[in-house]
Coordinates of N, CA and C in Angstrom, one line a residue:
V1 N 25.8 -18.2 -13.4 CA 24.9 -19.2 -13.9 C 23.5 -18.9 -13.3
T2 N 23.5 -18.5 -12.0 CA 22.2 -18.1 -11.4 C 21.5 -17.0 -12.1
R3 N 22.3 -15.9 -12.4 CA 21.7 -14.8 -13.1 C 21.2 -15.2 -14.5
I4 N 21.9 -16.0 -15.2 CA 21.4 -16.5 -16.5 C 20.1 -17.3 -16.4
A5 N 20.1 -18.1 -15.4 CA 18.8 -18.9 -15.1 C 17.7 -18.0 -14.8
E6 N 17.9 -16.9 -14.1 CA 16.8 -16.0 -13.8 C 16.4 -15.3 -15.0
R7 N 17.3 -14.9 -15.9 CA 16.9 -14.2 -17.1 C 16.2 -15.2 -18.1
A8 N 16.6 -16.4 -18.0 CA 15.9 -17.4 -18.9 C 14.6 -18.0 -18.3
R9 N 14.4 -17.6 -17.0 CA 13.2 -18.0 -16.3 C 13.1 -19.5 -16.2
V10 N 14.3 -20.1 -15.8 CA 14.3 -21.5 -15.5 C 15.1 -21.7 -14.2
G11 N 15.1 -22.9 -13.7 CA 15.9 -23.2 -12.5 C 17.3 -23.3 -12.9
P12 N 18.3 -23.0 -11.9 CA 19.7 -23.2 -12.2 C 20.1 -24.5 -12.7
G13 N 19.4 -25.6 -12.2 CA 19.7 -26.9 -12.6 C 19.5 -27.2 -14.1
T14 N 18.5 -26.4 -14.7 CA 18.3 -26.6 -16.1 C 19.5 -26.1 -16.9
I15 N 20.2 -25.1 -16.5 CA 21.4 -24.6 -17.2 C 22.4 -25.8 -17.3
Y16 N 22.5 -26.6 -16.3 CA 23.5 -27.6 -16.3 C 23.1 -28.8 -17.2
L17 N 21.9 -28.8 -17.8 CA 21.6 -29.7 -18.8 C 22.3 -29.4 -20.1
Y18 N 22.7 -28.1 -20.2 CA 23.3 -27.6 -21.5 C 24.8 -27.5 -21.3
A19 N 25.3 -27.1 -20.1 CA 26.7 -26.9 -19.9 C 27.1 -27.3 -18.5
E20 N 28.3 -27.9 -18.4 CA 28.7 -28.4 -17.1 C 29.0 -27.4 -16.1
G21 N 29.4 -26.2 -16.6 CA 29.8 -25.1 -15.7 C 29.9 -23.8 -16.4
K22 N 30.4 -22.8 -15.7 CA 30.5 -21.4 -16.2 C 31.4 -21.4 -17.5
E23 N 32.5 -22.1 -17.4 CA 33.4 -22.1 -18.5 C 32.8 -22.7 -19.8
A24 N 32.1 -23.8 -19.6 CA 31.4 -24.4 -20.7 C 30.3 -23.5 -21.3
L25 N 29.6 -22.9 -20.4 CA 28.6 -22.0 -20.9 C 29.1 -20.8 -21.6
F26 N 30.2 -20.2 -21.2 CA 30.9 -19.1 -21.9 C 31.4 -19.6 -23.3
D27 N 31.9 -20.8 -23.3 CA 32.4 -21.3 -24.6 C 31.2 -21.5 -25.6
L28 N 30.1 -22.1 -25.1 CA 29.0 -22.2 -26.0 C 28.4 -20.9 -26.4
A29 N 28.3 -19.9 -25.5 CA 27.8 -18.6 -25.9 C 28.6 -17.9 -26.9
L30 N 29.9 -18.0 -26.7 CA 30.9 -17.3 -27.6 C 30.8 -18.0 -29.0
R31 N 30.8 -19.3 -29.0 CA 30.7 -20.0 -30.3 C 29.4 -19.6 -31.0
R32 N 28.3 -19.6 -30.3 CA 27.0 -19.3 -30.9 C 27.0 -17.9 -31.4
A33 N 27.6 -17.0 -30.7 CA 27.6 -15.6 -31.1 C 28.4 -15.4 -32.4
L34 N 29.4 -16.3 -32.6 CA 30.2 -16.2 -33.8 C 29.7 -17.1 -34.9
E35 N 28.5 -17.7 -34.7 CA 27.8 -18.5 -35.7 C 28.7 -19.8 -36.0
D36 N 29.3 -20.3 -35.0 CA 30.1 -21.5 -35.2 C 29.1 -22.7 -35.5
P37 N 29.2 -23.3 -36.7 CA 28.2 -24.4 -36.9 C 28.4 -25.6 -36.1
T38 N 29.5 -25.8 -35.4 CA 29.7 -27.0 -34.6 C 28.9 -27.0 -33.4
V39 N 28.3 -25.9 -32.9 CA 27.5 -25.9 -31.7 C 26.3 -26.7 -31.9
W40 N 25.8 -26.9 -33.1 CA 24.6 -27.7 -33.3 C 24.8 -29.2 -33.2
S41 N 26.0 -29.6 -33.3 CA 26.3 -31.0 -33.2 C 27.0 -31.4 -31.9
M42 N 27.1 -30.5 -31.0 CA 27.8 -30.8 -29.7 C 26.9 -31.7 -28.8
T43 N 27.6 -32.6 -28.1 CA 26.9 -33.4 -27.1 C 26.6 -32.5 -25.9
L44 N 25.4 -32.6 -25.4 CA 25.0 -31.9 -24.2 C 24.9 -32.8 -23.0
P45 N 25.3 -32.3 -21.8 CA 25.8 -31.0 -21.5 C 27.3 -30.9 -22.0
H46 N 27.5 -29.7 -22.5 CA 28.9 -29.3 -23.0 C 29.9 -29.4 -21.8
P47 N 31.0 -30.1 -22.0 CA 31.9 -30.2 -20.9 C 32.7 -28.9 -20.7
N48 N 33.2 -28.7 -19.5 CA 34.1 -27.6 -19.3 C 35.4 -27.7 -20.2
P49 N 35.7 -26.7 -20.9 CA 36.9 -26.9 -21.9 C 38.2 -26.9 -21.1
A50 N 39.2 -27.6 -21.8 CA 40.5 -27.6 -21.3 C 41.1 -26.2 -21.3
P51 N 42.2 -26.0 -20.5 CA 42.8 -24.7 -20.5 C 43.3 -24.3 -22.0
G52 N 42.9 -23.1 -22.4 CA 43.3 -22.6 -23.7 C 42.4 -23.0 -24.8
A53 N 41.4 -23.9 -24.5 CA 40.5 -24.4 -25.6 C 39.6 -23.3 -26.1
V54 N 39.1 -22.5 -25.2 CA 38.2 -21.5 -25.6 C 38.9 -20.4 -26.5
A55 N 40.1 -20.1 -26.1 CA 40.8 -19.1 -27.0 C 41.1 -19.8 -28.3
D56 N 41.4 -21.1 -28.4 CA 41.7 -21.7 -29.7 C 40.4 -21.7 -30.5
A57 N 39.3 -22.0 -29.9 CA 38.0 -22.1 -30.6 C 37.7 -20.7 -31.1
L58 N 37.9 -19.6 -30.3 CA 37.7 -18.3 -30.7 C 38.5 -17.9 -32.0
W59 N 39.8 -18.3 -32.0 CA 40.6 -17.9 -33.1 C 40.1 -18.6 -34.4
R60 N 39.7 -19.9 -34.2 CA 39.2 -20.6 -35.4 C 37.9 -20.0 -35.9
C61 N 37.0 -19.6 -35.0 CA 35.8 -19.0 -35.4 C 36.0 -17.6 -36.1
L62 N 37.0 -16.8 -35.5 CA 37.3 -15.5 -36.1 C 37.8 -15.7 -37.5
Q63 N 38.7 -16.7 -37.7 CA 39.3 -16.9 -39.0 C 38.2 -17.3 -40.0
N64 N 37.2 -18.0 -39.6 CA 36.1 -18.4 -40.4 C 35.1 -17.2 -40.7
A65 N 35.0 -16.3 -39.7 CA 34.0 -15.2 -39.9 C 34.6 -14.0 -40.5
A66 N 35.9 -13.9 -40.5 CA 36.6 -12.6 -41.0 C 36.6 -12.5 -42.5
H67 N 35.5 -12.1 -43.1 CA 35.4 -12.0 -44.6 C 35.3 -10.5 -44.8
F68 N 36.3 -9.9 -45.4 CA 36.3 -8.4 -45.7 C 36.8 -8.3 -47.1
P69 N 36.1 -8.8 -48.1 CA 36.6 -8.8 -49.5 C 36.9 -7.4 -50.1
Q70 N 36.1 -6.4 -49.7 CA 36.3 -5.1 -50.3 C 37.6 -4.5 -49.7
L71 N 37.9 -4.7 -48.4 CA 39.1 -4.2 -47.9 C 40.3 -5.0 -48.5
W72 N 40.2 -6.3 -48.6 CA 41.4 -7.1 -49.1 C 41.6 -6.6 -50.5
L73 N 40.6 -6.5 -51.4 CA 40.8 -6.1 -52.7 C 41.4 -4.7 -52.8
A74 N 40.9 -3.8 -52.0 CA 41.4 -2.4 -52.1 C 42.9 -2.3 -51.7
T75 N 43.3 -3.1 -50.8 CA 44.7 -3.1 -50.4 C 45.7 -3.7 -51.4
E76 N 45.1 -4.4 -52.4 CA 45.9 -5.0 -53.4 C 45.7 -4.4 -54.8
S77 N 44.9 -3.3 -54.9 CA 44.5 -2.8 -56.2 C 44.9 -1.3 -56.3
P78 N 45.1 -0.8 -57.6 CA 45.4 0.6 -57.7 C 44.1 1.4 -57.4
P79 N 44.3 2.7 -57.1 CA 43.1 3.5 -56.7 C 42.1 3.6 -57.8
P80 N 40.8 3.4 -57.5 CA 39.7 3.5 -58.5 C 39.5 5.0 -58.8
D81 N 38.6 5.2 -59.8 CA 38.2 6.6 -60.2 C 37.4 7.2 -59.0
D82 N 36.6 6.5 -58.3 CA 35.8 7.0 -57.3 C 36.3 6.4 -55.9
V83 N 37.3 7.0 -55.3 CA 37.8 6.5 -54.1 C 36.9 6.6 -52.9
A84 N 36.0 7.6 -53.0 CA 35.0 7.8 -51.9 C 34.0 6.6 -51.9
A85 N 33.7 6.0 -53.1 CA 32.8 4.9 -53.1 C 33.6 3.6 -52.6
E86 N 34.9 3.6 -52.8 CA 35.7 2.5 -52.3 C 35.7 2.6 -50.8
V87 N 36.0 3.7 -50.2 CA 36.0 3.9 -48.8 C 34.7 3.6 -48.2
E88 N 33.6 4.0 -48.8 CA 32.2 3.7 -48.3 C 32.0 2.2 -48.2
G89 N 32.4 1.5 -49.3 CA 32.3 0.1 -49.3 C 33.0 -0.6 -48.2
I90 N 34.2 -0.2 -47.9 CA 35.0 -0.8 -46.8 C 34.4 -0.5 -45.5
L91 N 34.0 0.8 -45.3 CA 33.3 1.1 -44.0 C 32.0 0.4 -43.8
R92 N 31.2 0.2 -44.8 CA 30.0 -0.5 -44.6 C 30.2 -2.0 -44.3
E93 N 31.2 -2.6 -45.0 CA 31.6 -4.0 -44.8 C 32.0 -4.2 -43.4
M94 N 32.8 -3.3 -42.8 CA 33.2 -3.4 -41.5 C 32.1 -3.1 -40.5
Y95 N 31.3 -2.1 -40.7 CA 30.2 -1.8 -39.8 C 29.2 -3.0 -39.7
R96 N 28.9 -3.6 -40.8 CA 28.0 -4.7 -40.8 C 28.5 -5.9 -40.1
W97 N 29.9 -6.1 -40.3 CA 30.5 -7.3 -39.6 C 30.4 -7.0 -38.1
L98 N 30.8 -5.8 -37.6 CA 30.7 -5.5 -36.2 C 29.3 -5.6 -35.7
S99 N 28.3 -5.2 -36.4 CA 26.9 -5.3 -36.0 C 26.5 -6.8 -35.9
R100 N 26.9 -7.6 -36.9 CA 26.5 -9.0 -36.9 C 27.1 -9.7 -35.7
Y101 N 28.3 -9.4 -35.3 CA 29.0 -10.2 -34.3 C 29.1 -9.4 -33.0
R102 N 28.2 -8.4 -32.8 CA 28.4 -7.5 -31.6 C 28.3 -8.3 -30.3
N103 N 27.4 -9.4 -30.3 CA 27.3 -10.1 -29.0 C 28.6 -10.9 -28.7
A104 N 29.3 -11.4 -29.7 CA 30.6 -12.0 -29.4 C 31.6 -11.0 -28.9
I105 N 31.6 -9.8 -29.5 CA 32.6 -8.8 -29.0 C 32.3 -8.4 -27.6
K106 N 31.0 -8.2 -27.2 CA 30.7 -7.9 -25.8 C 31.0 -9.0 -24.9
L107 N 30.9 -10.3 -25.3 CA 31.2 -11.4 -24.5 C 32.7 -11.4 -24.2
V108 N 33.5 -11.1 -25.2 CA 35.0 -11.1 -25.0 C 35.3 -9.9 -24.1
E109 N 34.7 -8.8 -24.3 CA 35.0 -7.6 -23.5 C 34.6 -7.8 -22.0
R110 N 33.5 -8.4 -21.8 CA 33.0 -8.6 -20.4 C 33.7 -9.7 -19.7
G111 N 34.2 -10.7 -20.5 CA 34.8 -11.9 -19.9 C 36.3 -11.7 -19.8
A112 N 36.9 -10.6 -20.2 CA 38.3 -10.4 -20.2 C 39.0 -10.7 -18.9
G113 N 38.4 -10.3 -17.8 CA 39.0 -10.6 -16.5 C 39.1 -12.0 -16.2
E114 N 38.1 -12.8 -16.5 CA 38.2 -14.3 -16.2 C 38.8 -15.1 -17.3
W115 N 38.8 -14.6 -18.5 CA 39.4 -15.3 -19.7 C 40.4 -14.4 -20.4
P116 N 41.5 -14.0 -19.8 CA 42.4 -13.1 -20.4 C 43.0 -13.6 -21.7
D117 N 43.2 -14.9 -21.8 CA 43.7 -15.5 -23.1 C 42.8 -15.3 -24.3
V118 N 41.5 -15.3 -24.0 CA 40.4 -15.0 -25.0 C 40.5 -13.6 -25.5
A119 N 40.6 -12.7 -24.5 CA 40.7 -11.2 -24.8 C 42.0 -11.0 -25.6
Q120 N 43.1 -11.6 -25.2 CA 44.4 -11.4 -25.9 C 44.3 -11.9 -27.4
I121 N 43.6 -13.0 -27.6 CA 43.5 -13.5 -29.0 C 42.7 -12.5 -29.8
F122 N 41.6 -12.0 -29.2 CA 40.7 -11.1 -29.9 C 41.3 -9.8 -30.2
Y123 N 41.9 -9.1 -29.2 CA 42.4 -7.8 -29.3 C 43.8 -7.7 -29.9
R124 N 44.7 -8.6 -29.5 CA 46.1 -8.4 -29.9 C 46.3 -9.1 -31.3
R125 N 45.6 -10.2 -31.6 CA 45.8 -10.8 -32.9 C 44.8 -10.4 -33.9
F126 N 43.5 -10.4 -33.5 CA 42.5 -10.2 -34.5 C 42.2 -8.7 -34.7
W127 N 41.9 -8.0 -33.6 CA 41.5 -6.5 -33.7 C 42.7 -5.7 -34.2
R128 N 43.9 -5.9 -33.7 CA 45.0 -5.1 -34.1 C 45.4 -5.4 -35.5
G129 N 45.2 -6.7 -35.9 CA 45.5 -7.1 -37.3 C 44.6 -6.3 -38.3
G130 N 43.3 -6.2 -37.9 CA 42.3 -5.5 -38.8 C 42.7 -4.1 -38.9
I131 N 43.0 -3.5 -37.8 CA 43.3 -2.0 -37.8 C 44.6 -1.8 -38.6
R132 N 45.6 -2.7 -38.5 CA 46.8 -2.5 -39.3 C 46.5 -2.6 -40.8
R133 N 45.6 -3.5 -41.1 CA 45.2 -3.6 -42.6 C 44.5 -2.3 -43.1
V134 N 43.6 -1.8 -42.3 CA 43.0 -0.5 -42.7 C 44.0 0.6 -42.7
G135 N 44.9 0.6 -41.7 CA 46.0 1.7 -41.7 C 46.9 1.6 -42.9
D136 N 47.2 0.3 -43.3 CA 48.1 0.1 -44.5 C 47.3 0.7 -45.8
Y137 N 46.0 0.4 -45.8 CA 45.2 0.9 -46.9 C 45.2 2.4 -47.0
L138 N 45.0 3.1 -45.8 CA 45.0 4.5 -45.8 C 46.4 5.1 -46.2
V139 N 47.5 4.5 -45.7 CA 48.8 5.0 -46.1 C 49.0 4.8 -47.6
R140 N 48.6 3.7 -48.1 CA 48.8 3.4 -49.5 C 48.0 4.5 -50.4
R141 N 46.8 4.7 -50.1 CA 46.0 5.6 -50.8 C 46.5 7.1 -50.6
T142 N 47.0 7.4 -49.5 CA 47.6 8.7 -49.3 C 48.9 8.8 -50.1
G143 N 49.7 7.8 -50.2 CA 50.9 7.9 -51.0 C 50.6 8.0 -52.5
E144 N 49.5 7.4 -52.9 CA 49.0 7.5 -54.3 C 48.3 8.8 -54.6
R145 N 48.1 9.6 -53.5 CA 47.4 10.9 -53.6 C 45.9 10.7 -54.0
A146 N 45.4 9.6 -53.6 CA 44.0 9.3 -53.9 C 43.1 9.9 -52.7
I147 N 43.7 10.0 -51.6 CA 43.1 10.7 -50.4 C 44.1 11.6 -49.8
P148 N 43.6 12.7 -49.1 CA 44.6 13.6 -48.5 C 45.2 13.0 -47.2
A149 N 46.4 13.5 -46.9 CA 47.1 13.0 -45.7 C 46.3 13.6 -44.5
R150 N 46.0 12.7 -43.6 CA 45.2 13.0 -42.4 C 46.0 12.6 -41.1
G151 N 47.3 12.9 -41.0 CA 48.0 12.4 -39.9 C 48.5 11.0 -40.1
D152 N 48.7 10.3 -39.0 CA 49.2 9.0 -39.0 C 48.2 8.0 -39.5
G153 N 48.5 7.1 -40.4 CA 47.5 6.2 -41.0 C 47.0 5.2 -40.0
L154 N 47.8 4.7 -39.1 CA 47.4 3.8 -38.1 C 46.4 4.4 -37.1
A155 N 46.8 5.6 -36.7 CA 45.9 6.4 -35.8 C 44.6 6.7 -36.4
A156 N 44.6 7.0 -37.7 CA 43.3 7.3 -38.4 C 42.5 6.0 -38.5
A157 N 43.2 4.9 -38.7 CA 42.4 3.6 -38.8 C 41.8 3.3 -37.4
H158 N 42.5 3.5 -36.3 CA 41.9 3.3 -35.0 C 40.7 4.2 -34.8
L159 N 40.8 5.5 -35.2 CA 39.6 6.4 -35.1 C 38.4 5.9 -35.9
A160 N 38.7 5.5 -37.1 CA 37.6 5.1 -38.0 C 36.9 3.8 -37.4
I161 N 37.7 2.8 -37.0 CA 37.1 1.5 -36.6 C 36.5 1.7 -35.2
E162 N 37.1 2.5 -34.3 CA 36.4 2.7 -33.0 C 35.1 3.5 -33.2
S163 N 35.0 4.4 -34.1 CA 33.8 5.1 -34.4 C 32.7 4.1 -34.9
L164 N 33.1 3.3 -35.8 CA 32.2 2.2 -36.3 C 31.7 1.3 -35.1
A165 N 32.7 0.9 -34.3 CA 32.4 0.0 -33.2 C 31.5 0.6 -32.2
W166 N 31.6 1.9 -31.9 CA 30.7 2.5 -30.9 C 29.3 2.4 -31.4
M167 N 29.1 2.8 -32.7 CA 27.7 2.8 -33.2 C 27.2 1.4 -33.4
A168 N 28.0 0.5 -33.9 CA 27.5 -0.9 -34.2 C 27.5 -1.8 -33.0
V169 N 28.4 -1.6 -32.0 CA 28.5 -2.6 -30.9 C 28.1 -2.0 -29.6
H170 N 28.7 -0.9 -29.2 CA 28.6 -0.4 -27.9 C 27.3 0.5 -27.6
R171 N 26.8 1.1 -28.6 CA 25.7 2.0 -28.4 C 24.5 1.4 -27.7
P172 N 24.1 0.1 -28.1 CA 22.9 -0.5 -27.4 C 23.1 -0.8 -25.9
W173 N 24.4 -0.8 -25.5 CA 24.7 -1.2 -24.1 C 25.1 -0.1 -23.2
T174 N 25.1 1.1 -23.8 CA 25.5 2.3 -22.9 C 24.4 2.5 -21.8
A175 N 24.9 3.2 -20.8 CA 24.0 3.5 -19.6 C 22.7 4.3 -20.1
D176 N 22.9 5.1 -21.0 CA 21.8 5.9 -21.6 C 21.9 5.8 -23.1
P177 N 21.4 4.7 -23.6 CA 21.5 4.5 -25.1 C 20.7 5.5 -25.9
A178 N 21.4 6.1 -26.9 CA 20.7 7.1 -27.7 C 19.6 6.4 -28.5
E179 N 18.5 7.2 -28.6 CA 17.4 6.7 -29.4 C 17.6 6.8 -30.8
I180 N 18.5 6.0 -31.4 CA 18.9 6.0 -32.8 C 18.6 4.7 -33.4
S181 N 17.9 4.6 -34.5 CA 17.7 3.4 -35.1 C 19.0 2.8 -35.7
A182 N 19.0 1.5 -36.0 CA 20.1 0.9 -36.6 C 20.5 1.5 -37.9
T183 N 19.5 1.8 -38.7 CA 19.8 2.4 -40.0 C 20.4 3.8 -39.9
V184 N 19.8 4.6 -39.0 CA 20.3 6.0 -38.8 C 21.8 5.9 -38.2
A185 N 22.0 5.0 -37.3 CA 23.4 4.8 -36.8 C 24.4 4.5 -37.8
E186 N 24.1 3.6 -38.7 CA 25.0 3.2 -39.8 C 25.2 4.4 -40.8
E187 N 24.1 5.0 -41.2 CA 24.3 6.0 -42.2 C 25.0 7.2 -41.6
T188 N 24.8 7.5 -40.3 CA 25.4 8.7 -39.7 C 26.9 8.5 -39.6
V189 N 27.3 7.4 -39.0 CA 28.8 7.2 -38.8 C 29.5 7.1 -40.1
I190 N 29.0 6.4 -41.1 CA 29.6 6.3 -42.4 C 29.6 7.6 -43.1
G191 N 28.5 8.3 -43.0 CA 28.4 9.6 -43.7 C 29.4 10.6 -43.2
M192 N 29.7 10.5 -41.9 CA 30.7 11.4 -41.3 C 32.2 11.0 -41.6
L193 N 32.4 9.7 -41.7 CA 33.7 9.2 -41.9 C 34.2 9.4 -43.3
I194 N 33.3 9.3 -44.3 CA 33.8 9.3 -45.7 C 34.5 10.7 -46.0
P195 N 33.8 11.8 -45.7 CA 34.5 13.1 -45.9 C 35.8 13.3 -45.0
A196 N 35.7 12.7 -43.8 CA 36.9 12.8 -43.0 C 38.1 12.1 -43.6
I197 N 37.9 11.0 -44.2 CA 38.9 10.3 -44.9 C 39.3 10.8 -46.2
C198 N 38.3 11.1 -47.0 CA 38.5 11.5 -48.4 C 38.6 13.0 -48.7
G199 N 38.2 13.8 -47.7 CA 38.2 15.2 -48.0 C 36.9 15.6 -48.7
G200 N 36.7 16.9 -48.7 CA 35.5 17.4 -49.3 C 34.3 17.4 -48.4
N201 N 33.1 17.6 -49.0 CA 31.9 17.7 -48.2 C 31.1 16.4 -48.3

């Protein structure tokens, strides 16, 4: 709380006008980072949440935010004539989601030690579920011979998503962040993943 007050250039007491304590502040920050509309109608100071309440709120926010229509459609449809365009659409959809919610992802990552139930909800239920969905898509398109076999589908999904996540989420926070614009980062990672998944140049 003291460090946050210093960064905000206010006294520590001012923080307590918004949140009763560290737990309440984490809850508010996480909800705000996930664009939860309920934060705008909360009574301040926000009370410290009951045990498990932050994880429950996170799961609700993730369900509301998890819109991947191109991936969902692709996993239920026959292969298109241009599978590379389909793969590009899925990758861009995921990259832009990761970029949009990067602050929430970093909050979960950095708070994992103090809020392990929050990290468990995010990584074991949400993150793994998304990777499985991408893996299922890759296995299906490989079976349909729309894309070449590239080893294990789930491992390939991990590689693709972690590559997107490094550029979209982690790159700005590295000890020596690369001087790469947001546009260049997106175009580069997607431009490299498409031929890796689809074959060709």
